[in-house]
């Protein structure tokens, strides 16, 4: 633990002491001087009784500042809200930036949402109601309506005055959006440009007239791509008529990028990788659905092998290479899947040629299959002094890898076309599917050469 | 392609036309009104001859603005620099933010770096030399030295004046760092707070006196965690004596998060997932090293099975279940690996109890193994009318899954302890390793019951 962490630990202990002593003045002083993230960490470590005290010590506004930054799972946020006084909770949600309040409200029942909205001040309630309508994972669902907008025909001085008055509520003041009379987005100017330029300069002369924007229905991953590519701190969101509706800030985009990476990674591993429990029963209950599903898929491979049991009984040497062929094809299929998922995630709309992508994967499969097949031909041929066996294994490897590469790219593309997240066509699924085809290929090729194997070992 | 993309396409065509017509005035006007990201996209799409024209049309400064945002692979950046006039390239690098110039220079030979530094203005050269010393992937390596710092005993008005004068060079002006006479970091104040408060207010009264910072040797992933947790736009970097050395901005952190996610994903899949080539030979050459390595690891499994060939020959039914057991244990091991890699990535320094983590994984393995084992006991028992066979398969499954879970958590922890990136202990490696142990477990359990199987099918 380094110095800074020790400092934080000490502060946490002090806060807890003051809270439990009921020393409201000193607690407030220390708590409000603490960064909101650390406030949140402190709050999350409290017992129910201690949290109750905090609700009495802090205003809904102050509580809201802290809740902006808490990223907790559904169950706990619901618990926290329910232990607060109804009006207190409504005031707190109303004081938060609309996008963060919406994130919390979305985790509740419809009836609860209504209750809170009814108790909230009208302006906040309306803002939140508007945002609640947008589909999950779109720009609309993650934007906030608290931004600063001005008109073009004014000076830097008057723009700064507007900025100053709106600064306390706006989620970012570092970009000022320029609109015309019907709220159409016509430009953007950064606070840096406002500060650098003369007070008498006209906004219309300084602003960028080609503001980059996203549309309210855009997928949140496309928004992330825009912010990342352009190194923006925020991006404006417009409707189909170019009217400015809100903005999306970079901190929300970091969460989107994180979630996306986690879900891709989870998909490939067949497990929710953000599993934080240390209780093995809970962990097992989350992993078992995938394992058991794959077990039954694996049973189809077993029953397929079972059909060739007579061949195995006649030439037991065949059994030796089953897992080598299924394993290698599975590895190739996983590589192909991961590349395809990534290409689909970073594709520009309408710029991906799926046919070309699949063809390129088949060709890659043929080349890797050929190299791997020739390698194993020599290895097996020399090891078992049997080049016919080597040829069978090599041929099976070539075909199985090519098919696995095809499946690894085709399945995520199909998922994407059908509107599913291609990352869910996950690693273990491709591996198990490729087991099935590999076994089929292997025994059918082996069958052609059975006369050479009978009695071999 | 949507409206905005069409607009960009049109702009690109116009720029290309103006460039090829040699219309320098109009080209400059249109080009400089284009966002730097789009400038970069335009530049990357040009031929060598067209790029040469651009070097004559634009100043090193203007070129530098564009190069700040270009994220290209080693080879191409080297080509771009080499086709520029030496002095032009040096001036361009000197005009860039030091951290971005360092990113580019790091991809060159030492001799080349020296040449550019010798031609650069002294101030830029010194800044860059300092940054070049820091170890890769540390806070020092990604920070920039272009920040705004002030002393505490002055008013908002004078702070704003300093800000205004430093704004053109600073990478961010949205945080102002407060230092004492020997550059020790004592506070931070946001531009928002400067704007909201009265001109006569004292910085010392407004600033946050507990600035969150990172240390120059911190791993870049820890820096990313700080910026993400606190929702910062930038974080200050200090040395061991708390002296302010630089800042790291959120756009660089997004790149860190992206790279980390990509390398974790690549590790699990056993392939560089950012493979962009459509040439199957190049793609195959990147995938084959892993595949062939795993093929040889797989050969050890095959040769292990080969030792039990007499058993298979006597009871061919055993062959049917090899891939089911290795496959299921491999899936369980991959789950365990992915969870462990993730836990290691998000761990707080010194707060992870490795013993507890491994114990928890073994317990999880036992629980999942038990459930999976009992399931397969009934499935095989009923399918093959042979509950002794079912018992052997079930027992083997239980043991193989437990061992795979242990390996899946132990290996990344060992890698982490030894200072390697645990994500490299990748999925296919664990799968292949677990194949080996699964086969060993399976045939040893089966050997105890051989008398029941001989002649069965």
mmCIF file of C-alpha atoms in Angstrom, chain A residues 1-5 7-9 11 30 33-38 68-69 71 97 160 163-164 166-175 190-199 208 210 212-213 215 218 225 227-233 240 242 250-255 257-258 261-262 264-265 268-281 283-288 290-292 294-299 301-307 309-310 312-313 315-324 326-328 331-332 334-339 341-343 346 348-351 353 356-357 360-361 363-365 367-369 371-372 375-376 379-380 383-384 397 401 405 423 428 431-432 435 439 456-457, chain B residues 1-5 7-9 11 30 33-38 68-69 71 97 160 163-164 166-175 190-199 208 210 212-213 215 218 225 227-233 240 242 250-255 257-258 261-262 264-265 268-281 283-288 290-292 294-299 301-307 309-310 312-313 315-324 326-328 331-332 334-339 341-343 346 348-351 353 356-357 360-361 363-365 367-369 371-372 375-376 379-380 383-384 397 401 405 423 428 431-432 435 439 456-457:
data_model
loop_
_atom_site.group_PDB
_atom_site.id
_atom_site.type_symbol
_atom_site.label_atom_id
_atom_site.label_comp_id
_atom_site.label_asym_id
_atom_site.label_seq_id
_atom_site.Cartn_x
_atom_site.Cartn_y
_atom_site.Cartn_z
ATOM 1 C CA UNK A 1 0.000 0.000 0.000
ATOM 2 C CA UNK A 2 1.539 3.344 -0.989
ATOM 3 C CA UNK A 3 1.473 6.696 0.740
ATOM 4 C CA UNK A 4 -1.607 7.998 -1.052
ATOM 5 C CA UNK A 5 -3.576 4.874 -0.216
ATOM 6 C CA UNK A 7 -3.741 8.688 3.504
ATOM 7 C CA UNK A 8 -7.115 7.611 2.109
ATOM 8 C CA UNK A 9 -7.385 4.778 4.647
ATOM 9 C CA UNK A 11 -9.371 9.612 6.145
ATOM 10 C CA UNK A 30 -14.285 16.288 6.408
ATOM 11 C CA UNK A 33 -13.582 17.936 1.488
ATOM 12 C CA UNK A 34 -13.181 14.322 0.303
ATOM 13 C CA UNK A 35 -13.339 13.508 -3.415
ATOM 14 C CA UNK A 36 -16.712 12.144 -4.500
ATOM 15 C CA UNK A 37 -15.136 8.843 -5.565
ATOM 16 C CA UNK A 38 -13.701 8.329 -2.082
ATOM 17 C CA UNK A 68 -23.140 10.427 -9.642
ATOM 18 C CA UNK A 69 -19.963 8.433 -9.348
ATOM 19 C CA UNK A 71 -21.140 2.338 -10.010
ATOM 20 C CA UNK A 97 -27.238 14.956 -13.789
ATOM 21 C CA UNK A 160 -18.654 33.813 -21.154
ATOM 22 C CA UNK A 163 -21.337 30.093 -19.461
ATOM 23 C CA UNK A 164 -20.739 31.482 -15.991
ATOM 24 C CA UNK A 166 -24.949 27.874 -16.512
ATOM 25 C CA UNK A 167 -21.702 26.385 -15.184
ATOM 26 C CA UNK A 168 -23.089 25.116 -11.863
ATOM 27 C CA UNK A 169 -25.621 22.838 -13.596
ATOM 28 C CA UNK A 170 -23.961 21.852 -16.860
ATOM 29 C CA UNK A 171 -22.234 18.462 -16.960
ATOM 30 C CA UNK A 172 -19.418 19.978 -19.000
ATOM 31 C CA UNK A 173 -18.665 23.609 -19.723
ATOM 32 C CA UNK A 174 -15.588 22.851 -21.764
ATOM 33 C CA UNK A 175 -17.525 22.864 -25.020
ATOM 34 C CA UNK A 190 -14.295 25.143 -26.898
ATOM 35 C CA UNK A 191 -13.835 27.016 -23.658
ATOM 36 C CA UNK A 192 -10.145 27.113 -24.557
ATOM 37 C CA UNK A 193 -10.974 29.141 -27.672
ATOM 38 C CA UNK A 194 -13.234 31.439 -25.664
ATOM 39 C CA UNK A 195 -10.414 32.095 -23.211
ATOM 40 C CA UNK A 196 -7.675 32.578 -25.815
ATOM 41 C CA UNK A 197 -9.605 35.055 -27.938
ATOM 42 C CA UNK A 198 -10.457 38.716 -27.415
ATOM 43 C CA UNK A 199 -13.606 39.578 -25.460
ATOM 44 C CA UNK A 208 -16.048 25.480 -35.844
ATOM 45 C CA UNK A 210 -18.632 21.701 -39.048
ATOM 46 C CA UNK A 212 -18.980 16.535 -35.366
ATOM 47 C CA UNK A 213 -22.134 15.021 -33.851
ATOM 48 C CA UNK A 215 -27.550 10.935 -33.859
ATOM 49 C CA UNK A 218 -26.790 5.707 -32.876
ATOM 50 C CA UNK A 225 -15.653 5.322 -31.608
ATOM 51 C CA UNK A 227 -15.091 10.273 -29.063
ATOM 52 C CA UNK A 228 -12.032 8.027 -29.205
ATOM 53 C CA UNK A 229 -11.084 8.881 -32.792
ATOM 54 C CA UNK A 230 -11.512 12.637 -32.388
ATOM 55 C CA UNK A 231 -10.097 12.803 -28.829
ATOM 56 C CA UNK A 232 -13.228 14.671 -27.703
ATOM 57 C CA UNK A 233 -14.229 15.406 -24.120
ATOM 58 C CA UNK A 240 -32.994 13.557 -37.507
ATOM 59 C CA UNK A 242 -30.191 18.242 -36.660
ATOM 60 C CA UNK A 250 -16.028 11.129 -22.123
ATOM 61 C CA UNK A 251 -16.449 9.617 -18.621
ATOM 62 C CA UNK A 252 -19.624 7.830 -19.752
ATOM 63 C CA UNK A 253 -17.797 6.657 -22.870
ATOM 64 C CA UNK A 254 -15.024 5.094 -20.804
ATOM 65 C CA UNK A 255 -17.708 3.019 -19.095
ATOM 66 C CA UNK A 257 -15.639 0.955 -23.733
ATOM 67 C CA UNK A 258 -15.045 -0.983 -20.523
ATOM 68 C CA UNK A 261 -14.412 -5.088 -23.655
ATOM 69 C CA UNK A 262 -15.704 -7.047 -20.668
ATOM 70 C CA UNK A 264 -16.344 -9.507 -25.529
ATOM 71 C CA UNK A 265 -13.929 -11.131 -23.125
ATOM 72 C CA UNK A 268 -14.866 -15.718 -25.515
ATOM 73 C CA UNK A 269 -14.412 -17.356 -22.105
ATOM 74 C CA UNK A 270 -18.018 -18.452 -21.582
ATOM 75 C CA UNK A 271 -18.251 -16.801 -18.172
ATOM 76 C CA UNK A 272 -19.136 -13.403 -16.717
ATOM 77 C CA UNK A 273 -15.557 -12.291 -16.055
ATOM 78 C CA UNK A 274 -16.638 -9.546 -13.681
ATOM 79 C CA UNK A 275 -17.613 -12.219 -11.201
ATOM 80 C CA UNK A 276 -16.440 -10.718 -7.918
ATOM 81 C CA UNK A 277 -17.875 -13.175 -5.419
ATOM 82 C CA UNK A 278 -15.589 -15.320 -3.304
ATOM 83 C CA UNK A 279 -18.415 -17.678 -2.474
ATOM 84 C CA UNK A 280 -17.731 -20.815 -4.546
ATOM 85 C CA UNK A 281 -21.425 -21.775 -4.670
ATOM 86 C CA UNK A 283 -19.452 -18.541 -8.584
ATOM 87 C CA UNK A 284 -20.319 -22.105 -9.589
ATOM 88 C CA UNK A 285 -23.973 -21.219 -10.153
ATOM 89 C CA UNK A 286 -22.893 -18.532 -12.624
ATOM 90 C CA UNK A 287 -20.499 -20.782 -14.516
ATOM 91 C CA UNK A 288 -22.552 -23.977 -14.612
ATOM 92 C CA UNK A 290 -22.525 -22.548 -19.862
ATOM 93 C CA UNK A 291 -20.639 -25.661 -18.770
ATOM 94 C CA UNK A 292 -23.722 -27.882 -18.743
ATOM 95 C CA UNK A 294 -21.541 -27.216 -23.606
ATOM 96 C CA UNK A 295 -21.527 -30.636 -21.926
ATOM 97 C CA UNK A 296 -24.672 -31.567 -23.804
ATOM 98 C CA UNK A 297 -23.248 -30.174 -27.047
ATOM 99 C CA UNK A 298 -20.148 -32.230 -26.277
ATOM 100 C CA UNK A 299 -22.382 -35.281 -25.855
ATOM 101 C CA UNK A 301 -19.565 -35.293 -30.354
ATOM 102 C CA UNK A 302 -19.305 -38.278 -28.016
ATOM 103 C CA UNK A 303 -22.268 -39.974 -29.638
ATOM 104 C CA UNK A 304 -20.764 -39.298 -33.046
ATOM 105 C CA UNK A 305 -17.503 -40.944 -31.979
ATOM 106 C CA UNK A 306 -19.595 -43.747 -30.560
ATOM 107 C CA UNK A 307 -20.815 -44.469 -34.098
ATOM 108 C CA UNK A 309 -16.461 -47.269 -32.165
ATOM 109 C CA UNK A 310 -16.064 -50.329 -34.351
ATOM 110 C CA UNK A 312 -11.622 -47.575 -33.031
ATOM 111 C CA UNK A 313 -11.919 -51.118 -31.780
ATOM 112 C CA UNK A 315 -7.589 -49.692 -35.051
ATOM 113 C CA UNK A 316 -7.103 -48.241 -31.594
ATOM 114 C CA UNK A 317 -4.364 -45.961 -32.955
ATOM 115 C CA UNK A 318 -7.169 -43.754 -34.316
ATOM 116 C CA UNK A 319 -8.208 -42.868 -30.741
ATOM 117 C CA UNK A 320 -4.783 -41.383 -30.058
ATOM 118 C CA UNK A 321 -5.300 -38.491 -32.470
ATOM 119 C CA UNK A 322 -8.923 -37.511 -31.823
ATOM 120 C CA UNK A 323 -8.152 -34.816 -29.273
ATOM 121 C CA UNK A 324 -5.155 -33.526 -31.235
ATOM 122 C CA UNK A 326 -10.321 -31.471 -32.388
ATOM 123 C CA UNK A 327 -8.019 -29.370 -30.206
ATOM 124 C CA UNK A 328 -6.050 -27.844 -33.075
ATOM 125 C CA UNK A 331 -7.740 -23.303 -31.555
ATOM 126 C CA UNK A 332 -7.884 -22.225 -35.209
ATOM 127 C CA UNK A 334 -11.142 -19.462 -31.828
ATOM 128 C CA UNK A 335 -8.507 -17.354 -33.598
ATOM 129 C CA UNK A 336 -10.796 -16.833 -36.544
ATOM 130 C CA UNK A 337 -13.742 -16.003 -34.268
ATOM 131 C CA UNK A 338 -11.789 -13.434 -32.270
ATOM 132 C CA UNK A 339 -10.552 -11.676 -35.408
ATOM 133 C CA UNK A 341 -15.664 -10.274 -33.667
ATOM 134 C CA UNK A 342 -13.070 -7.521 -33.563
ATOM 135 C CA UNK A 343 -13.510 -6.606 -37.218
ATOM 136 C CA UNK A 346 -14.641 -1.689 -35.380
ATOM 137 C CA UNK A 348 -17.640 1.514 -40.260
ATOM 138 C CA UNK A 349 -21.296 1.241 -41.195
ATOM 139 C CA UNK A 350 -21.810 -0.142 -44.664
ATOM 140 C CA UNK A 351 -18.105 -0.469 -45.318
ATOM 141 C CA UNK A 353 -17.715 -6.664 -47.338
ATOM 142 C CA UNK A 356 -14.706 -10.905 -48.860
ATOM 143 C CA UNK A 357 -14.205 -11.371 -45.116
ATOM 144 C CA UNK A 360 -10.314 -14.367 -46.755
ATOM 145 C CA UNK A 361 -10.918 -16.560 -43.663
ATOM 146 C CA UNK A 363 -8.090 -18.907 -47.587
ATOM 147 C CA UNK A 364 -6.348 -18.270 -44.255
ATOM 148 C CA UNK A 365 -7.752 -21.589 -43.026
ATOM 149 C CA UNK A 367 -2.924 -21.903 -45.650
ATOM 150 C CA UNK A 368 -2.721 -22.564 -41.879
ATOM 151 C CA UNK A 369 -4.317 -25.991 -42.412
ATOM 152 C CA UNK A 371 1.198 -25.871 -42.964
ATOM 153 C CA UNK A 372 -0.180 -27.594 -39.864
ATOM 154 C CA UNK A 375 3.891 -30.653 -40.126
ATOM 155 C CA UNK A 376 1.772 -33.312 -38.462
ATOM 156 C CA UNK A 379 5.650 -35.860 -37.086
ATOM 157 C CA UNK A 380 3.182 -38.754 -37.065
ATOM 158 C CA UNK A 383 6.866 -41.167 -34.766
ATOM 159 C CA UNK A 384 4.645 -44.102 -35.715
ATOM 160 C CA UNK A 397 -6.199 -31.537 -39.872
ATOM 161 C CA UNK A 401 -8.953 -26.295 -39.682
ATOM 162 C CA UNK A 405 -11.972 -21.033 -39.758
ATOM 163 C CA UNK A 423 -19.302 -11.683 -29.206
ATOM 164 C CA UNK A 428 -16.455 -22.450 -26.146
ATOM 165 C CA UNK A 431 -14.774 -24.992 -30.061
ATOM 166 C CA UNK A 432 -17.509 -27.500 -29.317
ATOM 167 C CA UNK A 435 -15.154 -30.742 -32.324
ATOM 168 C CA UNK A 439 -14.562 -35.877 -35.662
ATOM 169 C CA UNK A 456 -1.707 -51.404 -36.128
ATOM 170 C CA UNK A 457 -0.435 -49.877 -32.936
ATOM 171 C CA UNK B 1 -23.469 5.518 -45.055
ATOM 172 C CA UNK B 2 -25.224 8.355 -43.250
ATOM 173 C CA UNK B 3 -25.406 12.046 -44.020
ATOM 174 C CA UNK B 4 -22.388 12.993 -41.893
ATOM 175 C CA UNK B 5 -20.220 10.335 -43.526
ATOM 176 C CA UNK B 7 -20.338 14.999 -46.081
ATOM 177 C CA UNK B 8 -16.892 13.821 -44.983
ATOM 178 C CA UNK B 9 -16.437 11.808 -48.195
ATOM 179 C CA UNK B 11 -14.805 16.986 -48.284
ATOM 180 C CA UNK B 30 -10.348 23.804 -46.623
ATOM 181 C CA UNK B 33 -11.116 23.975 -41.446
ATOM 182 C CA UNK B 34 -11.278 20.171 -41.297
ATOM 183 C CA UNK B 35 -11.059 18.392 -37.957
ATOM 184 C CA UNK B 36 -7.589 16.983 -37.257
ATOM 185 C CA UNK B 37 -8.924 13.414 -37.151
ATOM 186 C CA UNK B 38 -10.350 13.795 -40.640
ATOM 187 C CA UNK B 68 -1.025 14.354 -32.714
ATOM 188 C CA UNK B 69 -4.081 12.321 -33.565
ATOM 189 C CA UNK B 71 -2.485 6.369 -34.569
ATOM 190 C CA UNK B 97 2.793 17.831 -27.416
ATOM 191 C CA UNK B 160 -6.958 33.380 -15.296
ATOM 192 C CA UNK B 163 -4.065 30.449 -17.922
ATOM 193 C CA UNK B 164 -4.774 32.691 -20.876
ATOM 194 C CA UNK B 166 -0.337 29.373 -21.323
ATOM 195 C CA UNK B 167 -3.483 28.103 -23.045
ATOM 196 C CA UNK B 168 -2.053 27.875 -26.575
ATOM 197 C CA UNK B 169 0.655 25.401 -25.486
ATOM 198 C CA UNK B 170 -0.919 23.436 -22.632
ATOM 199 C CA UNK B 171 -2.426 20.052 -23.504
ATOM 200 C CA UNK B 172 -5.310 20.749 -21.154
ATOM 201 C CA UNK B 173 -6.308 24.000 -19.470
ATOM 202 C CA UNK B 174 -9.301 22.504 -17.735
ATOM 203 C CA UNK B 175 -7.339 21.757 -14.574
ATOM 204 C CA UNK B 190 -10.684 23.200 -12.192
ATOM 205 C CA UNK B 191 -11.306 25.855 -14.801
ATOM 206 C CA UNK B 192 -14.978 25.470 -13.942
ATOM 207 C CA UNK B 193 -14.265 26.613 -10.386
ATOM 208 C CA UNK B 194 -12.181 29.519 -11.673
ATOM 209 C CA UNK B 195 -15.055 30.635 -13.864
ATOM 210 C CA UNK B 196 -17.788 30.212 -11.266
ATOM 211 C CA UNK B 197 -16.000 32.114 -8.524
ATOM 212 C CA UNK B 198 -15.420 35.831 -8.030
ATOM 213 C CA UNK B 199 -12.345 37.407 -9.635
ATOM 214 C CA UNK B 208 -8.845 21.199 -3.489
ATOM 215 C CA UNK B 210 -5.993 16.854 -1.413
ATOM 216 C CA UNK B 212 -5.387 12.934 -6.364
ATOM 217 C CA UNK B 213 -2.159 12.105 -8.201
ATOM 218 C CA UNK B 215 3.524 8.532 -9.258
ATOM 219 C CA UNK B 218 3.080 3.733 -11.637
ATOM 220 C CA UNK B 225 -8.018 2.993 -13.079
ATOM 221 C CA UNK B 227 -8.905 8.410 -14.173
ATOM 222 C CA UNK B 228 -11.821 6.026 -14.672
ATOM 223 C CA UNK B 229 -12.773 5.803 -10.996
ATOM 224 C CA UNK B 230 -12.597 9.532 -10.356
ATOM 225 C CA UNK B 231 -14.056 10.561 -13.738
ATOM 226 C CA UNK B 232 -11.072 12.872 -14.289
ATOM 227 C CA UNK B 233 -10.143 14.632 -17.534
ATOM 228 C CA UNK B 240 8.779 10.409 -4.986
ATOM 229 C CA UNK B 242 5.684 14.951 -4.526
ATOM 230 C CA UNK B 250 -8.084 11.196 -20.605
ATOM 231 C CA UNK B 251 -7.609 10.727 -24.377
ATOM 232 C CA UNK B 252 -4.324 8.921 -23.754
ATOM 233 C CA UNK B 253 -6.018 6.809 -21.095
ATOM 234 C CA UNK B 254 -8.706 5.703 -23.534
ATOM 235 C CA UNK B 255 -5.904 4.359 -25.725
ATOM 236 C CA UNK B 257 -7.794 0.957 -21.866
ATOM 237 C CA UNK B 258 -8.286 -0.045 -25.497
ATOM 238 C CA UNK B 261 -8.621 -4.892 -23.618
ATOM 239 C CA UNK B 262 -7.221 -5.876 -27.019
ATOM 240 C CA UNK B 264 -6.369 -9.520 -22.996
ATOM 241 C CA UNK B 265 -8.708 -10.594 -25.772
ATOM 242 C CA UNK B 268 -7.451 -15.573 -24.653
ATOM 243 C CA UNK B 269 -7.827 -16.285 -28.359
ATOM 244 C CA UNK B 270 -4.166 -16.976 -29.117
ATOM 245 C CA UNK B 271 -4.075 -14.468 -31.979
ATOM 246 C CA UNK B 272 -3.429 -10.771 -32.493
ATOM 247 C CA UNK B 273 -7.066 -9.761 -32.863
ATOM 248 C CA UNK B 274 -6.196 -6.433 -34.438
ATOM 249 C CA UNK B 275 -5.050 -8.297 -37.508
ATOM 250 C CA UNK B 276 -6.335 -6.086 -40.295
ATOM 251 C CA UNK B 277 -4.781 -7.690 -43.332
ATOM 252 C CA UNK B 278 -6.932 -9.360 -45.959
ATOM 253 C CA UNK B 279 -3.959 -11.243 -47.353
ATOM 254 C CA UNK B 280 -4.417 -14.849 -46.192
ATOM 255 C CA UNK B 281 -0.676 -15.543 -46.279
ATOM 256 C CA UNK B 283 -2.818 -13.591 -41.671
ATOM 257 C CA UNK B 284 -1.707 -17.237 -41.612
ATOM 258 C CA UNK B 285 1.883 -16.286 -40.829
ATOM 259 C CA UNK B 286 0.640 -14.408 -37.746
ATOM 260 C CA UNK B 287 -1.578 -17.227 -36.521
ATOM 261 C CA UNK B 288 0.683 -20.189 -37.255
ATOM 262 C CA UNK B 290 0.596 -20.198 -31.827
ATOM 263 C CA UNK B 291 -1.091 -23.037 -33.700
ATOM 264 C CA UNK B 292 2.139 -24.953 -34.270
ATOM 265 C CA UNK B 294 -0.045 -25.735 -29.435
ATOM 266 C CA UNK B 295 0.148 -28.580 -31.943
ATOM 267 C CA UNK B 296 3.359 -29.761 -30.345
ATOM 268 C CA UNK B 297 1.884 -29.363 -26.862
ATOM 269 C CA UNK B 298 -1.080 -31.351 -28.152
ATOM 270 C CA UNK B 299 1.333 -34.024 -29.350
ATOM 271 C CA UNK B 301 -1.440 -35.392 -25.030
ATOM 272 C CA UNK B 302 -1.535 -37.678 -28.056
ATOM 273 C CA UNK B 303 1.551 -39.533 -26.923
ATOM 274 C CA UNK B 304 0.026 -39.875 -23.458
ATOM 275 C CA UNK B 305 -3.123 -41.395 -24.952
ATOM 276 C CA UNK B 306 -0.855 -43.589 -27.021
ATOM 277 C CA UNK B 307 0.437 -45.135 -23.771
ATOM 278 C CA UNK B 309 -3.746 -47.591 -26.404
ATOM 279 C CA UNK B 310 -3.925 -51.151 -25.099
ATOM 280 C CA UNK B 312 -8.556 -48.435 -25.697
ATOM 281 C CA UNK B 313 -8.042 -51.512 -27.809
ATOM 282 C CA UNK B 315 -12.419 -51.276 -24.330
ATOM 283 C CA UNK B 316 -13.030 -49.009 -27.293
ATOM 284 C CA UNK B 317 -15.894 -47.329 -25.426
ATOM 285 C CA UNK B 318 -13.240 -45.377 -23.515
ATOM 286 C CA UNK B 319 -12.289 -43.537 -26.719
ATOM 287 C CA UNK B 320 -15.801 -42.150 -27.026
ATOM 288 C CA UNK B 321 -15.453 -39.950 -23.953
ATOM 289 C CA UNK B 322 -11.904 -38.601 -24.286
ATOM 290 C CA UNK B 323 -12.870 -35.401 -26.056
ATOM 291 C CA UNK B 324 -15.933 -34.872 -23.841
ATOM 292 C CA UNK B 326 -10.890 -32.836 -22.163
ATOM 293 C CA UNK B 327 -13.346 -30.380 -23.746
ATOM 294 C CA UNK B 328 -15.380 -29.804 -20.580
ATOM 295 C CA UNK B 331 -14.012 -24.921 -20.844
ATOM 296 C CA UNK B 332 -13.900 -24.829 -17.043
ATOM 297 C CA UNK B 334 -10.849 -21.080 -19.557
ATOM 298 C CA UNK B 335 -13.602 -19.680 -17.316
ATOM 299 C CA UNK B 336 -11.320 -19.801 -14.319
ATOM 300 C CA UNK B 337 -8.455 -18.208 -16.276
ATOM 301 C CA UNK B 338 -10.597 -15.348 -17.552
ATOM 302 C CA UNK B 339 -11.917 -14.553 -14.073
ATOM 303 C CA UNK B 341 -6.928 -12.401 -15.363
ATOM 304 C CA UNK B 342 -9.703 -9.913 -14.743
ATOM 305 C CA UNK B 343 -9.282 -9.958 -10.980
ATOM 306 C CA UNK B 346 -8.517 -4.663 -11.429
ATOM 307 C CA UNK B 348 -5.702 -2.694 -5.821
ATOM 308 C CA UNK B 349 -2.007 -2.955 -4.993
ATOM 309 C CA UNK B 350 -1.369 -5.180 -2.023
ATOM 310 C CA UNK B 351 -5.020 -5.881 -1.492
ATOM 311 C CA UNK B 353 -4.966 -12.382 -1.172
ATOM 312 C CA UNK B 356 -7.692 -17.049 -0.846
ATOM 313 C CA UNK B 357 -8.189 -16.558 -4.582
ATOM 314 C CA UNK B 360 -11.856 -20.112 -3.819
ATOM 315 C CA UNK B 361 -11.146 -21.372 -7.369
ATOM 316 C CA UNK B 363 -13.789 -24.850 -4.221
ATOM 317 C CA UNK B 364 -15.597 -23.484 -7.275
ATOM 318 C CA UNK B 365 -13.980 -26.249 -9.323
ATOM 319 C CA UNK B 367 -18.761 -27.565 -6.913
ATOM 320 C CA UNK B 368 -18.962 -27.227 -10.724
ATOM 321 C CA UNK B 369 -17.131 -30.555 -11.087
ATOM 322 C CA UNK B 371 -22.659 -30.966 -10.565
ATOM 323 C CA UNK B 372 -21.189 -31.702 -14.006
ATOM 324 C CA UNK B 375 -25.058 -34.993 -14.586
ATOM 325 C CA UNK B 376 -22.782 -36.968 -16.877
ATOM 326 C CA UNK B 379 -26.524 -39.329 -18.884
ATOM 327 C CA UNK B 380 -23.874 -41.950 -19.636
ATOM 328 C CA UNK B 383 -27.410 -43.920 -22.532
ATOM 329 C CA UNK B 384 -24.986 -46.847 -22.347
ATOM 330 C CA UNK B 397 -14.937 -35.120 -14.979
ATOM 331 C CA UNK B 401 -12.516 -29.835 -13.781
ATOM 332 C CA UNK B 405 -9.841 -24.598 -12.303
ATOM 333 C CA UNK B 423 -3.235 -12.357 -19.989
ATOM 334 C CA UNK B 428 -5.411 -22.108 -25.777
ATOM 335 C CA UNK B 431 -6.873 -25.697 -22.682
ATOM 336 C CA UNK B 432 -3.994 -27.742 -24.023
ATOM 337 C CA UNK B 435 -6.109 -31.791 -21.986
ATOM 338 C CA UNK B 439 -6.337 -37.642 -20.108
ATOM 339 C CA UNK B 456 -18.158 -53.576 -23.799
ATOM 340 C CA UNK B 457 -19.557 -51.331 -26.469
#
